[in-house]
PDB file of C-alpha atoms in Angstrom:
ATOM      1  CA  UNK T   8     129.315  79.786  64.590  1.00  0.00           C
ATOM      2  CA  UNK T   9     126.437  80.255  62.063  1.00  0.00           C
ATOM      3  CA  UNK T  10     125.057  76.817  62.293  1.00  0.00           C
ATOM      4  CA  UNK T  11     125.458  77.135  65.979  1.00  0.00           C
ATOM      5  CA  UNK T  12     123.166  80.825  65.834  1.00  0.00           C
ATOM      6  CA  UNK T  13     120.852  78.357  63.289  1.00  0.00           C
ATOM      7  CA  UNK T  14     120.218  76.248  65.541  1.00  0.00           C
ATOM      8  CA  UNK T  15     119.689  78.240  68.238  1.00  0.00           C
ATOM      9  CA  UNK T  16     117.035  80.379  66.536  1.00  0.00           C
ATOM     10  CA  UNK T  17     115.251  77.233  64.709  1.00  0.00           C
ATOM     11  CA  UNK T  18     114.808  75.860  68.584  1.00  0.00           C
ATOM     12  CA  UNK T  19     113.491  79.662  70.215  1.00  0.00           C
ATOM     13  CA  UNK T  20     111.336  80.127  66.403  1.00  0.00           C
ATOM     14  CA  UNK T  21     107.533  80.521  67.017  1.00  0.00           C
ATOM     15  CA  UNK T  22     107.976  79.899  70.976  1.00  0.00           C
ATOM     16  CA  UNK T  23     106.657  82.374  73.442  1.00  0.00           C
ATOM     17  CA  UNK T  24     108.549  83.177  76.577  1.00  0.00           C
ATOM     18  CA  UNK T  25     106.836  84.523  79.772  1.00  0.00           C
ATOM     19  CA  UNK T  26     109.341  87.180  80.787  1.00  0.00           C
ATOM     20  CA  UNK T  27     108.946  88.139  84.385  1.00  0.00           C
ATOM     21  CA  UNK T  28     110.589  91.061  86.479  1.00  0.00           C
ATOM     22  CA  UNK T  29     112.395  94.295  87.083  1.00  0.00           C
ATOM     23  CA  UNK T  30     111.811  96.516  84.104  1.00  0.00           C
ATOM     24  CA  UNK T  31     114.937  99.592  83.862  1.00  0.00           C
ATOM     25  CA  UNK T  32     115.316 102.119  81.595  1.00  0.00           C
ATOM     26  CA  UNK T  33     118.870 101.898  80.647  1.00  0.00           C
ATOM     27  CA  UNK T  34     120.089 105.412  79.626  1.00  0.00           C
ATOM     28  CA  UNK T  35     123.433 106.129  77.849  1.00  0.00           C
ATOM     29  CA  UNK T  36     124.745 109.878  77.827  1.00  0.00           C
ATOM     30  CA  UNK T  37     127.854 111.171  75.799  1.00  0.00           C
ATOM     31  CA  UNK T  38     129.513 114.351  75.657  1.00  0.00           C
ATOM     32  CA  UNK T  39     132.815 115.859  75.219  1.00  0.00           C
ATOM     33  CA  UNK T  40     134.275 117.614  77.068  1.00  0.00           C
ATOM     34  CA  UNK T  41     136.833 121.085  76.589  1.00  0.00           C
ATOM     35  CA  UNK T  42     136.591 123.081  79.688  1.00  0.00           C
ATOM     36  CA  UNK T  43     136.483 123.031  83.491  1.00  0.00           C
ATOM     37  CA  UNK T  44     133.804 124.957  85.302  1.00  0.00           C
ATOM     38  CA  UNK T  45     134.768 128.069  87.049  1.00  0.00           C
ATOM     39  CA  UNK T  46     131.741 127.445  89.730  1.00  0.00           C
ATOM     40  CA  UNK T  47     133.728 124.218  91.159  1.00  0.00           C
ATOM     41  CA  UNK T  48     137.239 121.846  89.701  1.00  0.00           C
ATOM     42  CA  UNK T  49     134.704 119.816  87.484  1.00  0.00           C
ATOM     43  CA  UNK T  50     134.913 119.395  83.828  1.00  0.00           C
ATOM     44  CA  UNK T  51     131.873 120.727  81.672  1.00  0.00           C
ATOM     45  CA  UNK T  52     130.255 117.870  79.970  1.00  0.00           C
ATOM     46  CA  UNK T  53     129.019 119.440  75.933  1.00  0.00           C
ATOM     47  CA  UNK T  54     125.990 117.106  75.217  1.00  0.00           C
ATOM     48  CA  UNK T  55     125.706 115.130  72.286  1.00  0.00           C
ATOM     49  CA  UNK T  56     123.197 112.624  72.918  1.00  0.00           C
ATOM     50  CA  UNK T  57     120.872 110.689  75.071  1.00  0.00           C
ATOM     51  CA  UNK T  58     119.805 106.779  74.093  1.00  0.00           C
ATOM     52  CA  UNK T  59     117.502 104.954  76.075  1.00  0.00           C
ATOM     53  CA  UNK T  60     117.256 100.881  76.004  1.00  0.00           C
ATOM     54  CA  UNK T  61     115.858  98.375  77.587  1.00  0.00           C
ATOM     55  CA  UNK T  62     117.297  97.108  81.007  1.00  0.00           C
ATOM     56  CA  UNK T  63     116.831  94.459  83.825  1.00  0.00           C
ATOM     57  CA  UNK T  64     114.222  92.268  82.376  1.00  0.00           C
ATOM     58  CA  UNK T  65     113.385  94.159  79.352  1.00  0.00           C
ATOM     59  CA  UNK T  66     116.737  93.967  78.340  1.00  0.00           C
ATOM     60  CA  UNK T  67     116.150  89.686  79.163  1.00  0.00           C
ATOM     61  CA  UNK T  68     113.109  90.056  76.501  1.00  0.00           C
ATOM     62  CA  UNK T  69     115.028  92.133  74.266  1.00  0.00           C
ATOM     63  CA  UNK T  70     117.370  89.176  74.162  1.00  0.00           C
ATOM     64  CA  UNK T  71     114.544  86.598  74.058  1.00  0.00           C
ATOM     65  CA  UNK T  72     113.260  88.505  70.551  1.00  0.00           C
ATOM     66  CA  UNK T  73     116.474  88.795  69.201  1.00  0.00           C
ATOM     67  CA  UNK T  74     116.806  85.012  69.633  1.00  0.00           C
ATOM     68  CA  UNK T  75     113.580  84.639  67.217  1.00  0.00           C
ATOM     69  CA  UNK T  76     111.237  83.800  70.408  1.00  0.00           C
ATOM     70  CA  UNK T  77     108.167  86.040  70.850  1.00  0.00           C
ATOM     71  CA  UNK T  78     108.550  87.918  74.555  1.00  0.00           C
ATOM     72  CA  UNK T  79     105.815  88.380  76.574  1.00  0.00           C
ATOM     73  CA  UNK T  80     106.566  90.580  79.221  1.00  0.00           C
ATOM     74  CA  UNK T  81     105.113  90.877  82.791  1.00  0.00           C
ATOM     75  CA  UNK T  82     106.721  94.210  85.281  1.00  0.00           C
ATOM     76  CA  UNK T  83     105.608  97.618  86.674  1.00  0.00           C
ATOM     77  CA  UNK T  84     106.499 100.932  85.898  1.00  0.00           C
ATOM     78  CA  UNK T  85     105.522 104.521  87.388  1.00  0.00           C
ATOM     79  CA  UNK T  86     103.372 107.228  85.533  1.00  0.00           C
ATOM     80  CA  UNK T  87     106.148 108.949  84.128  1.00  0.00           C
ATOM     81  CA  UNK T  88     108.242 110.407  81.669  1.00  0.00           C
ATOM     82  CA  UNK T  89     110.409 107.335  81.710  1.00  0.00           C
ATOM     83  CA  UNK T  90     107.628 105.132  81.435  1.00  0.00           C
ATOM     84  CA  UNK T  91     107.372 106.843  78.046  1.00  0.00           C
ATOM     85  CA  UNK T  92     111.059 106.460  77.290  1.00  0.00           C
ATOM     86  CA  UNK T  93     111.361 102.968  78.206  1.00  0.00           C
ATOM     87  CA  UNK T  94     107.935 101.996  76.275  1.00  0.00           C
ATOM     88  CA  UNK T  95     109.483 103.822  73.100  1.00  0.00           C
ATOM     89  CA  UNK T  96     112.696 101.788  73.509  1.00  0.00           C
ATOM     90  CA  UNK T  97     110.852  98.179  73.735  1.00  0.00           C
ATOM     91  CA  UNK T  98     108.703  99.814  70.744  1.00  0.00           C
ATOM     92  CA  UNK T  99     112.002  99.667  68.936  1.00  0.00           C
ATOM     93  CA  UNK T 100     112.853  96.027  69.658  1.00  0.00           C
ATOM     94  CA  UNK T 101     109.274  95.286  68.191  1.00  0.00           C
ATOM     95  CA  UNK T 102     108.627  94.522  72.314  1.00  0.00           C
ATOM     96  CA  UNK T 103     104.615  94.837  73.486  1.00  0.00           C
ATOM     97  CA  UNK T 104     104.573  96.433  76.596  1.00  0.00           C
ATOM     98  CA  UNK T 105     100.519  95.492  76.505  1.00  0.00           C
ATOM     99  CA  UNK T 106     101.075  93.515  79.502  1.00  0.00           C
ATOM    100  CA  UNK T 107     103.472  95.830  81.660  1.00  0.00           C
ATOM    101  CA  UNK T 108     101.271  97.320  84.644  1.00  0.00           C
ATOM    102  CA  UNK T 109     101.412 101.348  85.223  1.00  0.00           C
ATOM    103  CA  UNK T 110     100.867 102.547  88.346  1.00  0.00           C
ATOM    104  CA  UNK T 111     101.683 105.887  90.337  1.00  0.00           C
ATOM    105  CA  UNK T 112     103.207 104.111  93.494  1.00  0.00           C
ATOM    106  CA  UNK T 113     106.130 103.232  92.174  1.00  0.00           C
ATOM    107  CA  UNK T 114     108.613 105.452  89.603  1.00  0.00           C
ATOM    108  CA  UNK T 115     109.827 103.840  86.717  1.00  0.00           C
ATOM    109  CA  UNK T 116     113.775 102.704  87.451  1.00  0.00           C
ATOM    110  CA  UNK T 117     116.349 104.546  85.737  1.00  0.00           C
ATOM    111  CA  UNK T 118     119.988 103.563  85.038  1.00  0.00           C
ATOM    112  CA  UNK T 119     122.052 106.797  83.690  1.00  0.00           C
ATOM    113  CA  UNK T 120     125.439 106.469  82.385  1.00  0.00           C
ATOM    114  CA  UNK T 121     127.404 109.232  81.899  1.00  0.00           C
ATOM    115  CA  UNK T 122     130.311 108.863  79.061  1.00  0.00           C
ATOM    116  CA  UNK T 123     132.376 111.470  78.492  1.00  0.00           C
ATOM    117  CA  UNK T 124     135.440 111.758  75.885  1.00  0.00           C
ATOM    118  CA  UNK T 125     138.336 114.908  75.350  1.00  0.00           C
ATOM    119  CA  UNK T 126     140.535 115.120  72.309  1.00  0.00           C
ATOM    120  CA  UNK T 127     143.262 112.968  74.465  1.00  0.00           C
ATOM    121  CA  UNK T 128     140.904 110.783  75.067  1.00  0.00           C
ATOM    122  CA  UNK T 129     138.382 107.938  73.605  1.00  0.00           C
ATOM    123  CA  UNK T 130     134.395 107.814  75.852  1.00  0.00           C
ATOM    124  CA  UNK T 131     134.787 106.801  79.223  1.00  0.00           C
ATOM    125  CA  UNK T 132     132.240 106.206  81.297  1.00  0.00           C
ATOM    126  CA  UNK T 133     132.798 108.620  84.615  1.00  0.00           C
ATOM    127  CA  UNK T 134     129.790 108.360  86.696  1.00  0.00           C
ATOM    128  CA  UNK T 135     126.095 106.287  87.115  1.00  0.00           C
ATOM    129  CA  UNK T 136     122.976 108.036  88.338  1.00  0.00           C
ATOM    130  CA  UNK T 137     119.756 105.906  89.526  1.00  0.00           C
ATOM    131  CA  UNK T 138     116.681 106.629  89.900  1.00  0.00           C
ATOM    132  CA  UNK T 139     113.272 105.515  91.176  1.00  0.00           C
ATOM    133  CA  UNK T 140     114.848 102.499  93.526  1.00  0.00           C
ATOM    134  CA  UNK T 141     112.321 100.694  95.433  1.00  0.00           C
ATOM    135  CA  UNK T 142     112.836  96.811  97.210  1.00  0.00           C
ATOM    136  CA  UNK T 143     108.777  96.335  97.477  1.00  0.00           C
ATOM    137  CA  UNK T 144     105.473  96.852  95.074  1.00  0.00           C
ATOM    138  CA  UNK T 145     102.433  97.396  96.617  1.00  0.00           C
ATOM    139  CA  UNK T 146     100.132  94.588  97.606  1.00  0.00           C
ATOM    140  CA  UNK T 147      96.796  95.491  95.049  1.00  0.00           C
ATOM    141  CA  UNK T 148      99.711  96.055  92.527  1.00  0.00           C
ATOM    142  CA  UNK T 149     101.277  92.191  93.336  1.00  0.00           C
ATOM    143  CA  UNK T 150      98.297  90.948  93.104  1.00  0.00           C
ATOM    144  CA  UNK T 151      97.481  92.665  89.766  1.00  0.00           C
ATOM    145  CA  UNK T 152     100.570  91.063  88.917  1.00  0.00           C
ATOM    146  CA  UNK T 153      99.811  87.648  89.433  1.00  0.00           C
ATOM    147  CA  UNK T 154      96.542  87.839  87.570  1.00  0.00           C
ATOM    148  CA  UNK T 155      98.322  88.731  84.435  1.00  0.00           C
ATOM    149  CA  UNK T 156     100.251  86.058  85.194  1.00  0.00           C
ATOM    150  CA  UNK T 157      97.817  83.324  85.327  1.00  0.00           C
ATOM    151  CA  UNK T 158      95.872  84.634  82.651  1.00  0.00           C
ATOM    152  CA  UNK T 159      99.124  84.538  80.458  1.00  0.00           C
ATOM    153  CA  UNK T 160     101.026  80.876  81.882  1.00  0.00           C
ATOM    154  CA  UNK T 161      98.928  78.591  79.771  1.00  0.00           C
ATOM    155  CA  UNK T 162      99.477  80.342  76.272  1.00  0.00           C
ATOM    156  CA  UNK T 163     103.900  80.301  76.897  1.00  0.00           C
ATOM    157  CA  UNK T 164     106.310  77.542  76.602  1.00  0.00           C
ATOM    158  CA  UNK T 165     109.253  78.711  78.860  1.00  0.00           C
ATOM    159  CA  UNK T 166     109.472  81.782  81.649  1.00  0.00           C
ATOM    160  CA  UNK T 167     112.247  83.964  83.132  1.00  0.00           C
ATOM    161  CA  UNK T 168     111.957  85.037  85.998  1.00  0.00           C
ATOM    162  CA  UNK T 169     114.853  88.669  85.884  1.00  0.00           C
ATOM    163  CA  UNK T 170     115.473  89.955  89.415  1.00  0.00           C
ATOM    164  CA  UNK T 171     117.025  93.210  90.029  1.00  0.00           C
ATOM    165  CA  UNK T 172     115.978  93.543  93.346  1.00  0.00           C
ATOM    166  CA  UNK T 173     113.593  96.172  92.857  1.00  0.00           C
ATOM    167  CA  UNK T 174     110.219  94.369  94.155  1.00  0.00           C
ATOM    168  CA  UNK T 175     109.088  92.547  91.294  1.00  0.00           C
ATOM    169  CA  UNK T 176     109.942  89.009  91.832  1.00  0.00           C
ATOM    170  CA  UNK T 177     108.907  89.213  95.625  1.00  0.00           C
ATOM    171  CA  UNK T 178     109.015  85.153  97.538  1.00  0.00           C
ATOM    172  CA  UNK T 179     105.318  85.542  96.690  1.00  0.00           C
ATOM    173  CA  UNK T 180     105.180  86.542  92.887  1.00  0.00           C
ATOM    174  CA  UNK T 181     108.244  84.015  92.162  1.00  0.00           C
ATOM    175  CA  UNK T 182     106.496  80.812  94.500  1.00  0.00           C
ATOM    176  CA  UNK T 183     103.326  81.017  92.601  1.00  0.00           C
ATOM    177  CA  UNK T 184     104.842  81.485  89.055  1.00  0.00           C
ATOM    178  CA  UNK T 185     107.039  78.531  89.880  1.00  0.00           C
ATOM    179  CA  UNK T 186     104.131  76.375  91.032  1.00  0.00           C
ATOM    180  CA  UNK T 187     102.166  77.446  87.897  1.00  0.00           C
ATOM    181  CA  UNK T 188     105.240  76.441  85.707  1.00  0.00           C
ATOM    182  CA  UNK T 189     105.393  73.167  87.712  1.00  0.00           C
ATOM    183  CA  UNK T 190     101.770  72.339  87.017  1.00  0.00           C
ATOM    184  CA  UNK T 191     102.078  72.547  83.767  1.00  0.00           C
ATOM    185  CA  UNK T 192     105.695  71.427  82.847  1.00  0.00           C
ATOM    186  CA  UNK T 193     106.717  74.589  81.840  1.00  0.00           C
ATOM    187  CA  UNK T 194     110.444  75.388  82.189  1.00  0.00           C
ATOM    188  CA  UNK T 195     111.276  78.195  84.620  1.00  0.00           C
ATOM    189  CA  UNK T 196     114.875  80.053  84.425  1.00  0.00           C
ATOM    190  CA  UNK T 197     115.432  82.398  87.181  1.00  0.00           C
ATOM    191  CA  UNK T 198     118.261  85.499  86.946  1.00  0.00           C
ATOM    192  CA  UNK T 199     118.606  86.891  90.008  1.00  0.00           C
ATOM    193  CA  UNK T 200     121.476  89.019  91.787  1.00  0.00           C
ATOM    194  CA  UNK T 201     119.890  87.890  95.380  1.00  0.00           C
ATOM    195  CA  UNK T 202     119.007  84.411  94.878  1.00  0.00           C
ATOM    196  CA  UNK T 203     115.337  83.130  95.289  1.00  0.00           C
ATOM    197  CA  UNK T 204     114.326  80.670  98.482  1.00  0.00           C
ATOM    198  CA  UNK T 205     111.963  78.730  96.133  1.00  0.00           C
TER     199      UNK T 205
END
């Protein structure tokens, strides 16, 4: 198994990878919990902790880095406090988010996971919250996009393109990086839940 993880990260050392897509804020809470409520039959959840980490496609460049390969990553994100969260996270990872567009018309996608444990027994997870779903990015904000992205396809060796269904990787954003790629015989790997018509 180690000369198989050798291999892999001699092959992804010194390569940058174009890493295209949904960007989510995957949040983790845990708590314990002792008591039920007396305003409704629901248990009280005691707090210990909330992590943030990278999700959707930062999650794919979070992978991409841990693999030895230098991620360069492409999304859009809303002007707001999870912007700041999710930055700090790919801060963590050693993960620039130089390239990641900000804008107010969309809010940054939010995955909450609620685990909760009691002394009978071990963390479970009991519910998921979202927030911030959108299916479409505005147009001046696509075509921001795309200029990053042809500005960036000549300096990578490889792209992903991560779709989460949340208006990155529109027909448009995922024809023209896949024409790009073609052009200059750079290999393209698409993840996508919804499968792309390209």
């Amino acid at each position: 198994m180690s000369d198989l993880i050798s291999t892999v990260e001699k092959h992804f050392s010194g390569k940058r990878i174009l890493v295209c897509g949904d960007l989510i804020a995957d949040q983790f809470m845990t708590g314990s919990v002792t008591r039920m409520s007396r305003e409704a039959p629901v248990q009280i959840l005691n707090h210990l902790e909330t992590e943030t980490r990278p999700g959707g496609a930062a999650n794919a460049a979070a992978n991409v880095a841990a693999l030895g390969a230098e991620p360069v990553l492409v999304g859009v994100i809303g002007a707001d406090a999870t912007r700041d969260l999710l930055i700090a996270a790919l801060n963590a990872e050693s993960i620039s988010a130089e390239e990641v567009l900000v804008t107010s018309t969309v809010s940054t996608t939010c995955k909450l996971r609620i685990f909760a444990s009691s002394e009978k027994d071990n963390s479970k997870q009991v519910i998921r919250v979202d927030y911030g779903k959108c299916d479409s990015i505005d147009a001046a904000v696509t075509e921001e996009l795309l200029t990053t992205i042809v500005r960036l396809m000549p300096s990578v060796d490889a792209v992903i393109l991560s779709d989460y269904g949340y208006g990155v990787v529109s027909e448009r954003v995922a024809a023209v990086v896949i024409e790009l790629a073609k052009e200059r015989n750079v290999p393209v790997v698409v993840d996508s839940r919804f499968g792309l018509k390209n």
